[in-house]
Amino acid sequence: RGSNRLVLRLMAAAKEIAVKLPTQVFGLAGRYANALYMAASKVNSLDAVEADLKELKKTLDTDAKFKRFVLDPSVSRRNKSEAVAKAFAASNEVTRKFVGVLADNGRLVEVEKVLFGFNSLMKAHRKEVSATVTTAEPLESAQLASVKESLKNFVKSDEKLLVDTAVNPAILGGLTVRVGDKFVDLSIVKRINEIKRLLDQPLN
């Protein structure tokens, strides 16, 4: 019930204008992220809120003590509310109010998922599509450029492709590509497994 009240309060702040979400993120944290996006969009504060949340994520990633405090469900709501009020005193008003409401409602334990959801919304807002290319060995510059050119076929002309690379020796060779919700497996290990399946089939 508390989470529903939070969402309603944030969405009420944006109801005076029509705010269309660029995509939907789901689950409890997703509803928070959607509501935050709408509230920030209403007052043209998306970039400022995003900057605040990036700093928050950086702190969570680098300050173990702060992270334990934020995610510890045994810490009282009052203590968390007082702490985040000080920590976000200089932040954008939308960010400050949002984090305060999370603390008041005992939902700071969801904050990392909320950050992920808001990041997904901002990428969609900028029409950015993330892609991850995994190879057994690091790609050379020319190879990466060729792969990026090929990946353009996976996105629309007005979308921006953001390519990350990863190395996983377990795939043996070839590559795997994840673009948005699409996955292409061109690895050698996949070919080997397909051959094994064929060999394991009984002969007629």
mmCIF file with all atom_site columns, C-alpha atoms in Angstrom:
data_model
loop_
_atom_site.group_PDB
_atom_site.id
_atom_site.type_symbol
_atom_site.label_atom_id
_atom_site.label_alt_id
_atom_site.label_comp_id
_atom_site.label_asym_id
_atom_site.label_entity_id
_atom_site.label_seq_id
_atom_site.pdbx_PDB_ins_code
_atom_site.Cartn_x
_atom_site.Cartn_y
_atom_site.Cartn_z
_atom_site.occupancy
_atom_site.B_iso_or_equiv
_atom_site.pdbx_formal_charge
_atom_site.auth_seq_id
_atom_site.auth_comp_id
_atom_site.auth_asym_id
_atom_site.auth_atom_id
_atom_site.pdbx_PDB_model_num
ATOM 1   C CA . ARG A 1 1   ? 0.000  0.000   0.000   1.00 0.00 ? 1   ARG A CA 1
ATOM 2   C CA . GLY A 1 2   ? 2.833  2.366   0.866   1.00 0.00 ? 2   GLY A CA 1
ATOM 3   C CA . SER A 1 3   ? 4.433  1.807   -2.541  1.00 0.00 ? 3   SER A CA 1
ATOM 4   C CA . ASN A 1 4   ? 1.144  2.554   -4.298  1.00 0.00 ? 4   ASN A CA 1
ATOM 5   C CA . ARG A 1 5   ? 0.804  5.819   -2.355  1.00 0.00 ? 5   ARG A CA 1
ATOM 6   C CA . LEU A 1 6   ? 4.346  6.756   -3.353  1.00 0.00 ? 6   LEU A CA 1
ATOM 7   C CA . VAL A 1 7   ? 3.616  6.191   -7.028  1.00 0.00 ? 7   VAL A CA 1
ATOM 8   C CA . LEU A 1 8   ? 0.362  8.142   -6.808  1.00 0.00 ? 8   LEU A CA 1
ATOM 9   C CA . ARG A 1 9   ? 2.070  11.065  -5.083  1.00 0.00 ? 9   ARG A CA 1
ATOM 10  C CA . LEU A 1 10  ? 4.806  11.284  -7.695  1.00 0.00 ? 10  LEU A CA 1
ATOM 11  C CA . MET A 1 11  ? 2.459  10.856  -10.616 1.00 0.00 ? 11  MET A CA 1
ATOM 12  C CA . ALA A 1 12  ? 0.210  13.568  -9.185  1.00 0.00 ? 12  ALA A CA 1
ATOM 13  C CA . ALA A 1 13  ? 3.115  15.984  -9.517  1.00 0.00 ? 13  ALA A CA 1
ATOM 14  C CA . ALA A 1 14  ? 3.151  15.354  -13.263 1.00 0.00 ? 14  ALA A CA 1
ATOM 15  C CA . LYS A 1 15  ? -0.577 15.143  -13.973 1.00 0.00 ? 15  LYS A CA 1
ATOM 16  C CA . GLU A 1 16  ? -0.891 18.783  -15.081 1.00 0.00 ? 16  GLU A CA 1
ATOM 17  C CA . ILE A 1 17  ? 0.820  17.935  -18.365 1.00 0.00 ? 17  ILE A CA 1
ATOM 18  C CA . ALA A 1 18  ? 0.863  14.795  -20.444 1.00 0.00 ? 18  ALA A CA 1
ATOM 19  C CA . VAL A 1 19  ? 4.119  12.930  -19.934 1.00 0.00 ? 19  VAL A CA 1
ATOM 20  C CA . LYS A 1 20  ? 4.633  9.949   -22.194 1.00 0.00 ? 20  LYS A CA 1
ATOM 21  C CA . LEU A 1 21  ? 7.084  7.351   -21.017 1.00 0.00 ? 21  LEU A CA 1
ATOM 22  C CA . PRO A 1 22  ? 9.659  6.457   -23.703 1.00 0.00 ? 22  PRO A CA 1
ATOM 23  C CA . THR A 1 23  ? 9.467  2.850   -22.546 1.00 0.00 ? 23  THR A CA 1
ATOM 24  C CA . GLN A 1 24  ? 8.028  0.912   -19.625 1.00 0.00 ? 24  GLN A CA 1
ATOM 25  C CA . VAL A 1 25  ? 10.003 -0.623  -16.805 1.00 0.00 ? 25  VAL A CA 1
ATOM 26  C CA . PHE A 1 26  ? 8.184  -3.085  -14.615 1.00 0.00 ? 26  PHE A CA 1
ATOM 27  C CA . GLY A 1 27  ? 8.044  -4.334  -11.068 1.00 0.00 ? 27  GLY A CA 1
ATOM 28  C CA . LEU A 1 28  ? 7.954  -2.346  -7.843  1.00 0.00 ? 28  LEU A CA 1
ATOM 29  C CA . ALA A 1 29  ? 11.182 -0.463  -8.588  1.00 0.00 ? 29  ALA A CA 1
ATOM 30  C CA . GLY A 1 30  ? 9.994  0.045   -12.155 1.00 0.00 ? 30  GLY A CA 1
ATOM 31  C CA . ARG A 1 31  ? 6.896  1.857   -10.961 1.00 0.00 ? 31  ARG A CA 1
ATOM 32  C CA . TYR A 1 32  ? 9.086  4.156   -8.886  1.00 0.00 ? 32  TYR A CA 1
ATOM 33  C CA . ALA A 1 33  ? 11.389 4.810   -11.831 1.00 0.00 ? 33  ALA A CA 1
ATOM 34  C CA . ASN A 1 34  ? 8.424  5.558   -14.114 1.00 0.00 ? 34  ASN A CA 1
ATOM 35  C CA . ALA A 1 35  ? 6.974  7.998   -11.577 1.00 0.00 ? 35  ALA A CA 1
ATOM 36  C CA . LEU A 1 36  ? 10.331 9.722   -11.082 1.00 0.00 ? 36  LEU A CA 1
ATOM 37  C CA . TYR A 1 37  ? 10.769 10.127  -14.833 1.00 0.00 ? 37  TYR A CA 1
ATOM 38  C CA . MET A 1 38  ? 7.318  11.700  -15.131 1.00 0.00 ? 38  MET A CA 1
ATOM 39  C CA . ALA A 1 39  ? 7.903  14.102  -12.237 1.00 0.00 ? 39  ALA A CA 1
ATOM 40  C CA . ALA A 1 40  ? 11.316 15.155  -13.575 1.00 0.00 ? 40  ALA A CA 1
ATOM 41  C CA . SER A 1 41  ? 10.037 15.524  -17.135 1.00 0.00 ? 41  SER A CA 1
ATOM 42  C CA . LYS A 1 42  ? 7.237  17.822  -15.999 1.00 0.00 ? 42  LYS A CA 1
ATOM 43  C CA . VAL A 1 43  ? 9.716  20.394  -14.697 1.00 0.00 ? 43  VAL A CA 1
ATOM 44  C CA . ASN A 1 44  ? 12.369 19.824  -17.376 1.00 0.00 ? 44  ASN A CA 1
ATOM 45  C CA . SER A 1 45  ? 14.769 18.302  -14.856 1.00 0.00 ? 45  SER A CA 1
ATOM 46  C CA . LEU A 1 46  ? 15.549 14.963  -16.474 1.00 0.00 ? 46  LEU A CA 1
ATOM 47  C CA . ASP A 1 47  ? 19.233 15.750  -17.021 1.00 0.00 ? 47  ASP A CA 1
ATOM 48  C CA . ALA A 1 48  ? 19.677 17.165  -13.525 1.00 0.00 ? 48  ALA A CA 1
ATOM 49  C CA . VAL A 1 49  ? 17.974 14.179  -11.903 1.00 0.00 ? 49  VAL A CA 1
ATOM 50  C CA . GLU A 1 50  ? 20.015 11.799  -14.026 1.00 0.00 ? 50  GLU A CA 1
ATOM 51  C CA . ALA A 1 51  ? 23.225 13.522  -12.903 1.00 0.00 ? 51  ALA A CA 1
ATOM 52  C CA . ASP A 1 52  ? 22.150 13.217  -9.261  1.00 0.00 ? 52  ASP A CA 1
ATOM 53  C CA . LEU A 1 53  ? 21.383 9.524   -9.660  1.00 0.00 ? 53  LEU A CA 1
ATOM 54  C CA . LYS A 1 54  ? 24.710 8.874   -11.366 1.00 0.00 ? 54  LYS A CA 1
ATOM 55  C CA . GLU A 1 55  ? 26.443 10.370  -8.345  1.00 0.00 ? 55  GLU A CA 1
ATOM 56  C CA . LEU A 1 56  ? 24.298 8.223   -6.075  1.00 0.00 ? 56  LEU A CA 1
ATOM 57  C CA . LYS A 1 57  ? 25.216 5.092   -8.019  1.00 0.00 ? 57  LYS A CA 1
ATOM 58  C CA . LYS A 1 58  ? 28.892 6.034   -7.888  1.00 0.00 ? 58  LYS A CA 1
ATOM 59  C CA . THR A 1 59  ? 28.682 6.428   -4.119  1.00 0.00 ? 59  THR A CA 1
ATOM 60  C CA . LEU A 1 60  ? 26.879 3.098   -3.724  1.00 0.00 ? 60  LEU A CA 1
ATOM 61  C CA . ASP A 1 61  ? 29.562 1.417   -5.844  1.00 0.00 ? 61  ASP A CA 1
ATOM 62  C CA . THR A 1 62  ? 32.515 2.936   -3.986  1.00 0.00 ? 62  THR A CA 1
ATOM 63  C CA . ASP A 1 63  ? 31.361 3.503   -0.391  1.00 0.00 ? 63  ASP A CA 1
ATOM 64  C CA . ALA A 1 64  ? 30.614 0.153   1.245   1.00 0.00 ? 64  ALA A CA 1
ATOM 65  C CA . LYS A 1 65  ? 29.567 1.739   4.551   1.00 0.00 ? 65  LYS A CA 1
ATOM 66  C CA . PHE A 1 66  ? 27.043 4.034   2.871   1.00 0.00 ? 66  PHE A CA 1
ATOM 67  C CA . LYS A 1 67  ? 25.672 1.149   0.811   1.00 0.00 ? 67  LYS A CA 1
ATOM 68  C CA . ARG A 1 68  ? 25.198 -1.045  3.887   1.00 0.00 ? 68  ARG A CA 1
ATOM 69  C CA . PHE A 1 69  ? 23.380 1.790   5.633   1.00 0.00 ? 69  PHE A CA 1
ATOM 70  C CA . VAL A 1 70  ? 21.057 2.456   2.691   1.00 0.00 ? 70  VAL A CA 1
ATOM 71  C CA . LEU A 1 71  ? 20.214 -1.197  2.033   1.00 0.00 ? 71  LEU A CA 1
ATOM 72  C CA . ASP A 1 72  ? 19.997 -2.365  5.652   1.00 0.00 ? 72  ASP A CA 1
ATOM 73  C CA . PRO A 1 73  ? 16.289 -2.973  6.401   1.00 0.00 ? 73  PRO A CA 1
ATOM 74  C CA . SER A 1 74  ? 16.988 -2.899  10.143  1.00 0.00 ? 74  SER A CA 1
ATOM 75  C CA . VAL A 1 75  ? 17.916 0.812   10.068  1.00 0.00 ? 75  VAL A CA 1
ATOM 76  C CA . SER A 1 76  ? 14.897 2.891   11.041  1.00 0.00 ? 76  SER A CA 1
ATOM 77  C CA . ARG A 1 77  ? 13.070 4.952   8.446   1.00 0.00 ? 77  ARG A CA 1
ATOM 78  C CA . ARG A 1 78  ? 13.639 8.049   10.559  1.00 0.00 ? 78  ARG A CA 1
ATOM 79  C CA . ASN A 1 79  ? 17.403 7.570   10.601  1.00 0.00 ? 79  ASN A CA 1
ATOM 80  C CA . LYS A 1 80  ? 17.484 6.968   6.860   1.00 0.00 ? 80  LYS A CA 1
ATOM 81  C CA . SER A 1 81  ? 15.267 9.972   6.169   1.00 0.00 ? 81  SER A CA 1
ATOM 82  C CA . GLU A 1 82  ? 17.513 12.260  8.217   1.00 0.00 ? 82  GLU A CA 1
ATOM 83  C CA . ALA A 1 83  ? 20.649 10.882  6.550   1.00 0.00 ? 83  ALA A CA 1
ATOM 84  C CA . VAL A 1 84  ? 19.412 11.243  2.963   1.00 0.00 ? 84  VAL A CA 1
ATOM 85  C CA . ALA A 1 85  ? 18.051 14.721  3.701   1.00 0.00 ? 85  ALA A CA 1
ATOM 86  C CA . LYS A 1 86  ? 21.607 15.796  4.534   1.00 0.00 ? 86  LYS A CA 1
ATOM 87  C CA . ALA A 1 87  ? 23.211 13.809  1.710   1.00 0.00 ? 87  ALA A CA 1
ATOM 88  C CA . PHE A 1 88  ? 20.896 15.258  -0.961  1.00 0.00 ? 88  PHE A CA 1
ATOM 89  C CA . ALA A 1 89  ? 20.563 18.802  0.414   1.00 0.00 ? 89  ALA A CA 1
ATOM 90  C CA . ALA A 1 90  ? 22.301 20.257  -2.657  1.00 0.00 ? 90  ALA A CA 1
ATOM 91  C CA . SER A 1 91  ? 20.587 17.986  -5.196  1.00 0.00 ? 91  SER A CA 1
ATOM 92  C CA . ASN A 1 92  ? 17.800 18.829  -7.602  1.00 0.00 ? 92  ASN A CA 1
ATOM 93  C CA . GLU A 1 93  ? 14.467 19.315  -5.836  1.00 0.00 ? 93  GLU A CA 1
ATOM 94  C CA . VAL A 1 94  ? 12.850 16.382  -7.648  1.00 0.00 ? 94  VAL A CA 1
ATOM 95  C CA . THR A 1 95  ? 15.712 14.071  -6.678  1.00 0.00 ? 95  THR A CA 1
ATOM 96  C CA . ARG A 1 96  ? 15.680 15.301  -3.096  1.00 0.00 ? 96  ARG A CA 1
ATOM 97  C CA . LYS A 1 97  ? 11.948 14.774  -2.675  1.00 0.00 ? 97  LYS A CA 1
ATOM 98  C CA . PHE A 1 98  ? 11.993 11.412  -4.402  1.00 0.00 ? 98  PHE A CA 1
ATOM 99  C CA . VAL A 1 99  ? 14.805 9.959   -2.294  1.00 0.00 ? 99  VAL A CA 1
ATOM 100 C CA . GLY A 1 100 ? 13.125 11.399  0.800   1.00 0.00 ? 100 GLY A CA 1
ATOM 101 C CA . VAL A 1 101 ? 9.856  9.665   -0.015  1.00 0.00 ? 101 VAL A CA 1
ATOM 102 C CA . LEU A 1 102 ? 11.713 6.398   -0.644  1.00 0.00 ? 102 LEU A CA 1
ATOM 103 C CA . ALA A 1 103 ? 13.282 6.693   2.801   1.00 0.00 ? 103 ALA A CA 1
ATOM 104 C CA . ASP A 1 104 ? 9.997  7.658   4.477   1.00 0.00 ? 104 ASP A CA 1
ATOM 105 C CA . ASN A 1 105 ? 8.277  4.632   2.938   1.00 0.00 ? 105 ASN A CA 1
ATOM 106 C CA . GLY A 1 106 ? 11.060 2.196   3.771   1.00 0.00 ? 106 GLY A CA 1
ATOM 107 C CA . ARG A 1 107 ? 11.873 1.583   0.121   1.00 0.00 ? 107 ARG A CA 1
ATOM 108 C CA . LEU A 1 108 ? 15.517 2.623   -0.058  1.00 0.00 ? 108 LEU A CA 1
ATOM 109 C CA . VAL A 1 109 ? 16.326 -1.085  -0.281  1.00 0.00 ? 109 VAL A CA 1
ATOM 110 C CA . GLU A 1 110 ? 14.956 -0.847  -3.838  1.00 0.00 ? 110 GLU A CA 1
ATOM 111 C CA . VAL A 1 111 ? 17.151 2.097   -4.806  1.00 0.00 ? 111 VAL A CA 1
ATOM 112 C CA . GLU A 1 112 ? 19.625 0.171   -7.006  1.00 0.00 ? 112 GLU A CA 1
ATOM 113 C CA . LYS A 1 113 ? 16.769 -1.296  -9.048  1.00 0.00 ? 113 LYS A CA 1
ATOM 114 C CA . VAL A 1 114 ? 15.209 2.155   -9.323  1.00 0.00 ? 114 VAL A CA 1
ATOM 115 C CA . LEU A 1 115 ? 18.501 3.545   -10.631 1.00 0.00 ? 115 LEU A CA 1
ATOM 116 C CA . PHE A 1 116 ? 18.657 0.802   -13.240 1.00 0.00 ? 116 PHE A CA 1
ATOM 117 C CA . GLY A 1 117 ? 15.069 1.459   -14.293 1.00 0.00 ? 117 GLY A CA 1
ATOM 118 C CA . PHE A 1 118 ? 15.561 5.212   -14.573 1.00 0.00 ? 118 PHE A CA 1
ATOM 119 C CA . ASN A 1 119 ? 18.708 4.655   -16.619 1.00 0.00 ? 119 ASN A CA 1
ATOM 120 C CA . SER A 1 120 ? 16.704 2.462   -19.015 1.00 0.00 ? 120 SER A CA 1
ATOM 121 C CA . LEU A 1 121 ? 14.109 5.217   -19.361 1.00 0.00 ? 121 LEU A CA 1
ATOM 122 C CA . MET A 1 122 ? 16.751 7.845   -20.089 1.00 0.00 ? 122 MET A CA 1
ATOM 123 C CA . LYS A 1 123 ? 18.395 5.664   -22.722 1.00 0.00 ? 123 LYS A CA 1
ATOM 124 C CA . ALA A 1 124 ? 15.036 5.213   -24.411 1.00 0.00 ? 124 ALA A CA 1
ATOM 125 C CA . HIS A 1 125 ? 14.396 8.955   -24.084 1.00 0.00 ? 125 HIS A CA 1
ATOM 126 C CA . ARG A 1 126 ? 17.640 9.637   -25.991 1.00 0.00 ? 126 ARG A CA 1
ATOM 127 C CA . LYS A 1 127 ? 16.871 6.764   -28.390 1.00 0.00 ? 127 LYS A CA 1
ATOM 128 C CA . GLU A 1 128 ? 19.990 4.935   -27.296 1.00 0.00 ? 128 GLU A CA 1
ATOM 129 C CA . VAL A 1 129 ? 20.201 1.191   -27.832 1.00 0.00 ? 129 VAL A CA 1
ATOM 130 C CA . SER A 1 130 ? 22.786 -0.763  -25.863 1.00 0.00 ? 130 SER A CA 1
ATOM 131 C CA . ALA A 1 131 ? 24.685 -3.629  -27.448 1.00 0.00 ? 131 ALA A CA 1
ATOM 132 C CA . THR A 1 132 ? 27.203 -6.004  -25.907 1.00 0.00 ? 132 THR A CA 1
ATOM 133 C CA . VAL A 1 133 ? 29.647 -7.890  -28.110 1.00 0.00 ? 133 VAL A CA 1
ATOM 134 C CA . THR A 1 134 ? 31.383 -10.823 -26.429 1.00 0.00 ? 134 THR A CA 1
ATOM 135 C CA . THR A 1 135 ? 34.427 -12.502 -27.948 1.00 0.00 ? 135 THR A CA 1
ATOM 136 C CA . ALA A 1 136 ? 36.958 -15.086 -26.789 1.00 0.00 ? 136 ALA A CA 1
ATOM 137 C CA . GLU A 1 137 ? 39.776 -12.561 -27.222 1.00 0.00 ? 137 GLU A CA 1
ATOM 138 C CA . PRO A 1 138 ? 39.755 -8.743  -27.375 1.00 0.00 ? 138 PRO A CA 1
ATOM 139 C CA . LEU A 1 139 ? 38.785 -7.364  -30.770 1.00 0.00 ? 139 LEU A CA 1
ATOM 140 C CA . GLU A 1 140 ? 41.239 -5.264  -32.728 1.00 0.00 ? 140 GLU A CA 1
ATOM 141 C CA . SER A 1 141 ? 40.143 -1.767  -33.714 1.00 0.00 ? 141 SER A CA 1
ATOM 142 C CA . ALA A 1 142 ? 39.379 -2.720  -37.319 1.00 0.00 ? 142 ALA A CA 1
ATOM 143 C CA . GLN A 1 143 ? 37.386 -5.760  -36.215 1.00 0.00 ? 143 GLN A CA 1
ATOM 144 C CA . LEU A 1 144 ? 35.353 -3.709  -33.739 1.00 0.00 ? 144 LEU A CA 1
ATOM 145 C CA . ALA A 1 145 ? 34.629 -1.077  -36.361 1.00 0.00 ? 145 ALA A CA 1
ATOM 146 C CA . SER A 1 146 ? 33.378 -3.781  -38.717 1.00 0.00 ? 146 SER A CA 1
ATOM 147 C CA . VAL A 1 147 ? 31.144 -5.276  -36.035 1.00 0.00 ? 147 VAL A CA 1
ATOM 148 C CA . LYS A 1 148 ? 29.702 -1.857  -35.157 1.00 0.00 ? 148 LYS A CA 1
ATOM 149 C CA . GLU A 1 149 ? 28.891 -1.238  -38.805 1.00 0.00 ? 149 GLU A CA 1
ATOM 150 C CA . SER A 1 150 ? 27.068 -4.564  -39.033 1.00 0.00 ? 150 SER A CA 1
ATOM 151 C CA . LEU A 1 151 ? 25.126 -3.861  -35.829 1.00 0.00 ? 151 LEU A CA 1
ATOM 152 C CA . LYS A 1 152 ? 23.569 -0.762  -37.349 1.00 0.00 ? 152 LYS A CA 1
ATOM 153 C CA . ASN A 1 153 ? 21.130 -3.111  -39.074 1.00 0.00 ? 153 ASN A CA 1
ATOM 154 C CA . PHE A 1 154 ? 19.669 -3.939  -35.656 1.00 0.00 ? 154 PHE A CA 1
ATOM 155 C CA . VAL A 1 155 ? 18.525 -0.373  -34.896 1.00 0.00 ? 155 VAL A CA 1
ATOM 156 C CA . LYS A 1 156 ? 16.361 2.252   -36.545 1.00 0.00 ? 156 LYS A CA 1
ATOM 157 C CA . SER A 1 157 ? 17.913 5.150   -38.418 1.00 0.00 ? 157 SER A CA 1
ATOM 158 C CA . ASP A 1 158 ? 17.060 7.628   -35.654 1.00 0.00 ? 158 ASP A CA 1
ATOM 159 C CA . GLU A 1 159 ? 18.469 5.457   -32.872 1.00 0.00 ? 159 GLU A CA 1
ATOM 160 C CA . LYS A 1 160 ? 21.979 5.666   -31.448 1.00 0.00 ? 160 LYS A CA 1
ATOM 161 C CA . LEU A 1 161 ? 23.864 2.432   -30.917 1.00 0.00 ? 161 LEU A CA 1
ATOM 162 C CA . LEU A 1 162 ? 26.042 2.156   -27.802 1.00 0.00 ? 162 LEU A CA 1
ATOM 163 C CA . VAL A 1 163 ? 28.433 -0.781  -28.074 1.00 0.00 ? 163 VAL A CA 1
ATOM 164 C CA . ASP A 1 164 ? 30.213 -2.393  -25.134 1.00 0.00 ? 164 ASP A CA 1
ATOM 165 C CA . THR A 1 165 ? 32.666 -5.262  -25.504 1.00 0.00 ? 165 THR A CA 1
ATOM 166 C CA . ALA A 1 166 ? 33.366 -8.194  -23.220 1.00 0.00 ? 166 ALA A CA 1
ATOM 167 C CA . VAL A 1 167 ? 35.806 -11.086 -23.277 1.00 0.00 ? 167 VAL A CA 1
ATOM 168 C CA . ASN A 1 168 ? 34.761 -14.630 -22.406 1.00 0.00 ? 168 ASN A CA 1
ATOM 169 C CA . PRO A 1 169 ? 37.298 -17.358 -23.351 1.00 0.00 ? 169 PRO A CA 1
ATOM 170 C CA . ALA A 1 170 ? 34.620 -19.988 -22.730 1.00 0.00 ? 170 ALA A CA 1
ATOM 171 C CA . ILE A 1 171 ? 32.969 -19.264 -26.095 1.00 0.00 ? 171 ILE A CA 1
ATOM 172 C CA . LEU A 1 172 ? 36.245 -20.470 -27.738 1.00 0.00 ? 172 LEU A CA 1
ATOM 173 C CA . GLY A 1 173 ? 35.910 -18.206 -30.779 1.00 0.00 ? 173 GLY A CA 1
ATOM 174 C CA . GLY A 1 174 ? 33.424 -16.289 -32.867 1.00 0.00 ? 174 GLY A CA 1
ATOM 175 C CA . LEU A 1 175 ? 31.193 -13.901 -30.946 1.00 0.00 ? 175 LEU A CA 1
ATOM 176 C CA . THR A 1 176 ? 27.863 -13.344 -29.278 1.00 0.00 ? 176 THR A CA 1
ATOM 177 C CA . VAL A 1 177 ? 25.867 -10.142 -29.594 1.00 0.00 ? 177 VAL A CA 1
ATOM 178 C CA . ARG A 1 178 ? 23.080 -8.776  -27.442 1.00 0.00 ? 178 ARG A CA 1
ATOM 179 C CA . VAL A 1 179 ? 21.251 -5.750  -28.823 1.00 0.00 ? 179 VAL A CA 1
ATOM 180 C CA . GLY A 1 180 ? 18.356 -4.643  -26.661 1.00 0.00 ? 180 GLY A CA 1
ATOM 181 C CA . ASP A 1 181 ? 16.244 -7.768  -26.232 1.00 0.00 ? 181 ASP A CA 1
ATOM 182 C CA . LYS A 1 182 ? 17.788 -9.547  -29.224 1.00 0.00 ? 182 LYS A CA 1
ATOM 183 C CA . PHE A 1 183 ? 20.553 -12.140 -28.875 1.00 0.00 ? 183 PHE A CA 1
ATOM 184 C CA . VAL A 1 184 ? 22.722 -13.611 -31.642 1.00 0.00 ? 184 VAL A CA 1
ATOM 185 C CA . ASP A 1 185 ? 25.101 -16.485 -30.896 1.00 0.00 ? 185 ASP A CA 1
ATOM 186 C CA . LEU A 1 186 ? 27.850 -16.945 -33.486 1.00 0.00 ? 186 LEU A CA 1
ATOM 187 C CA . SER A 1 187 ? 30.289 -18.573 -31.092 1.00 0.00 ? 187 SER A CA 1
ATOM 188 C CA . ILE A 1 188 ? 32.354 -21.649 -31.834 1.00 0.00 ? 188 ILE A CA 1
ATOM 189 C CA . VAL A 1 189 ? 31.114 -23.318 -28.667 1.00 0.00 ? 189 VAL A CA 1
ATOM 190 C CA . LYS A 1 190 ? 27.571 -23.105 -30.013 1.00 0.00 ? 190 LYS A CA 1
ATOM 191 C CA . ARG A 1 191 ? 28.657 -24.815 -33.248 1.00 0.00 ? 191 ARG A CA 1
ATOM 192 C CA . ILE A 1 192 ? 30.406 -27.544 -31.263 1.00 0.00 ? 192 ILE A CA 1
ATOM 193 C CA . ASN A 1 193 ? 27.299 -28.123 -29.162 1.00 0.00 ? 193 ASN A CA 1
ATOM 194 C CA . GLU A 1 194 ? 25.163 -28.340 -32.303 1.00 0.00 ? 194 GLU A CA 1
ATOM 195 C CA . ILE A 1 195 ? 27.527 -30.940 -33.765 1.00 0.00 ? 195 ILE A CA 1
ATOM 196 C CA . LYS A 1 196 ? 27.421 -32.902 -30.510 1.00 0.00 ? 196 LYS A CA 1
ATOM 197 C CA . ARG A 1 197 ? 23.636 -32.923 -30.596 1.00 0.00 ? 197 ARG A CA 1
ATOM 198 C CA . LEU A 1 198 ? 23.690 -34.226 -34.152 1.00 0.00 ? 198 LEU A CA 1
ATOM 199 C CA . LEU A 1 199 ? 26.170 -36.950 -33.238 1.00 0.00 ? 199 LEU A CA 1
ATOM 200 C CA . ASP A 1 200 ? 24.087 -37.961 -30.240 1.00 0.00 ? 200 ASP A CA 1
ATOM 201 C CA . GLN A 1 201 ? 21.004 -38.530 -32.357 1.00 0.00 ? 201 GLN A CA 1
ATOM 202 C CA . PRO A 1 202 ? 20.330 -42.217 -33.119 1.00 0.00 ? 202 PRO A CA 1
ATOM 203 C CA . LEU A 1 203 ? 20.902 -43.373 -36.673 1.00 0.00 ? 203 LEU A CA 1
ATOM 204 C CA . ASN A 1 204 ? 17.831 -44.582 -38.551 1.00 0.00 ? 204 ASN A CA 1
#
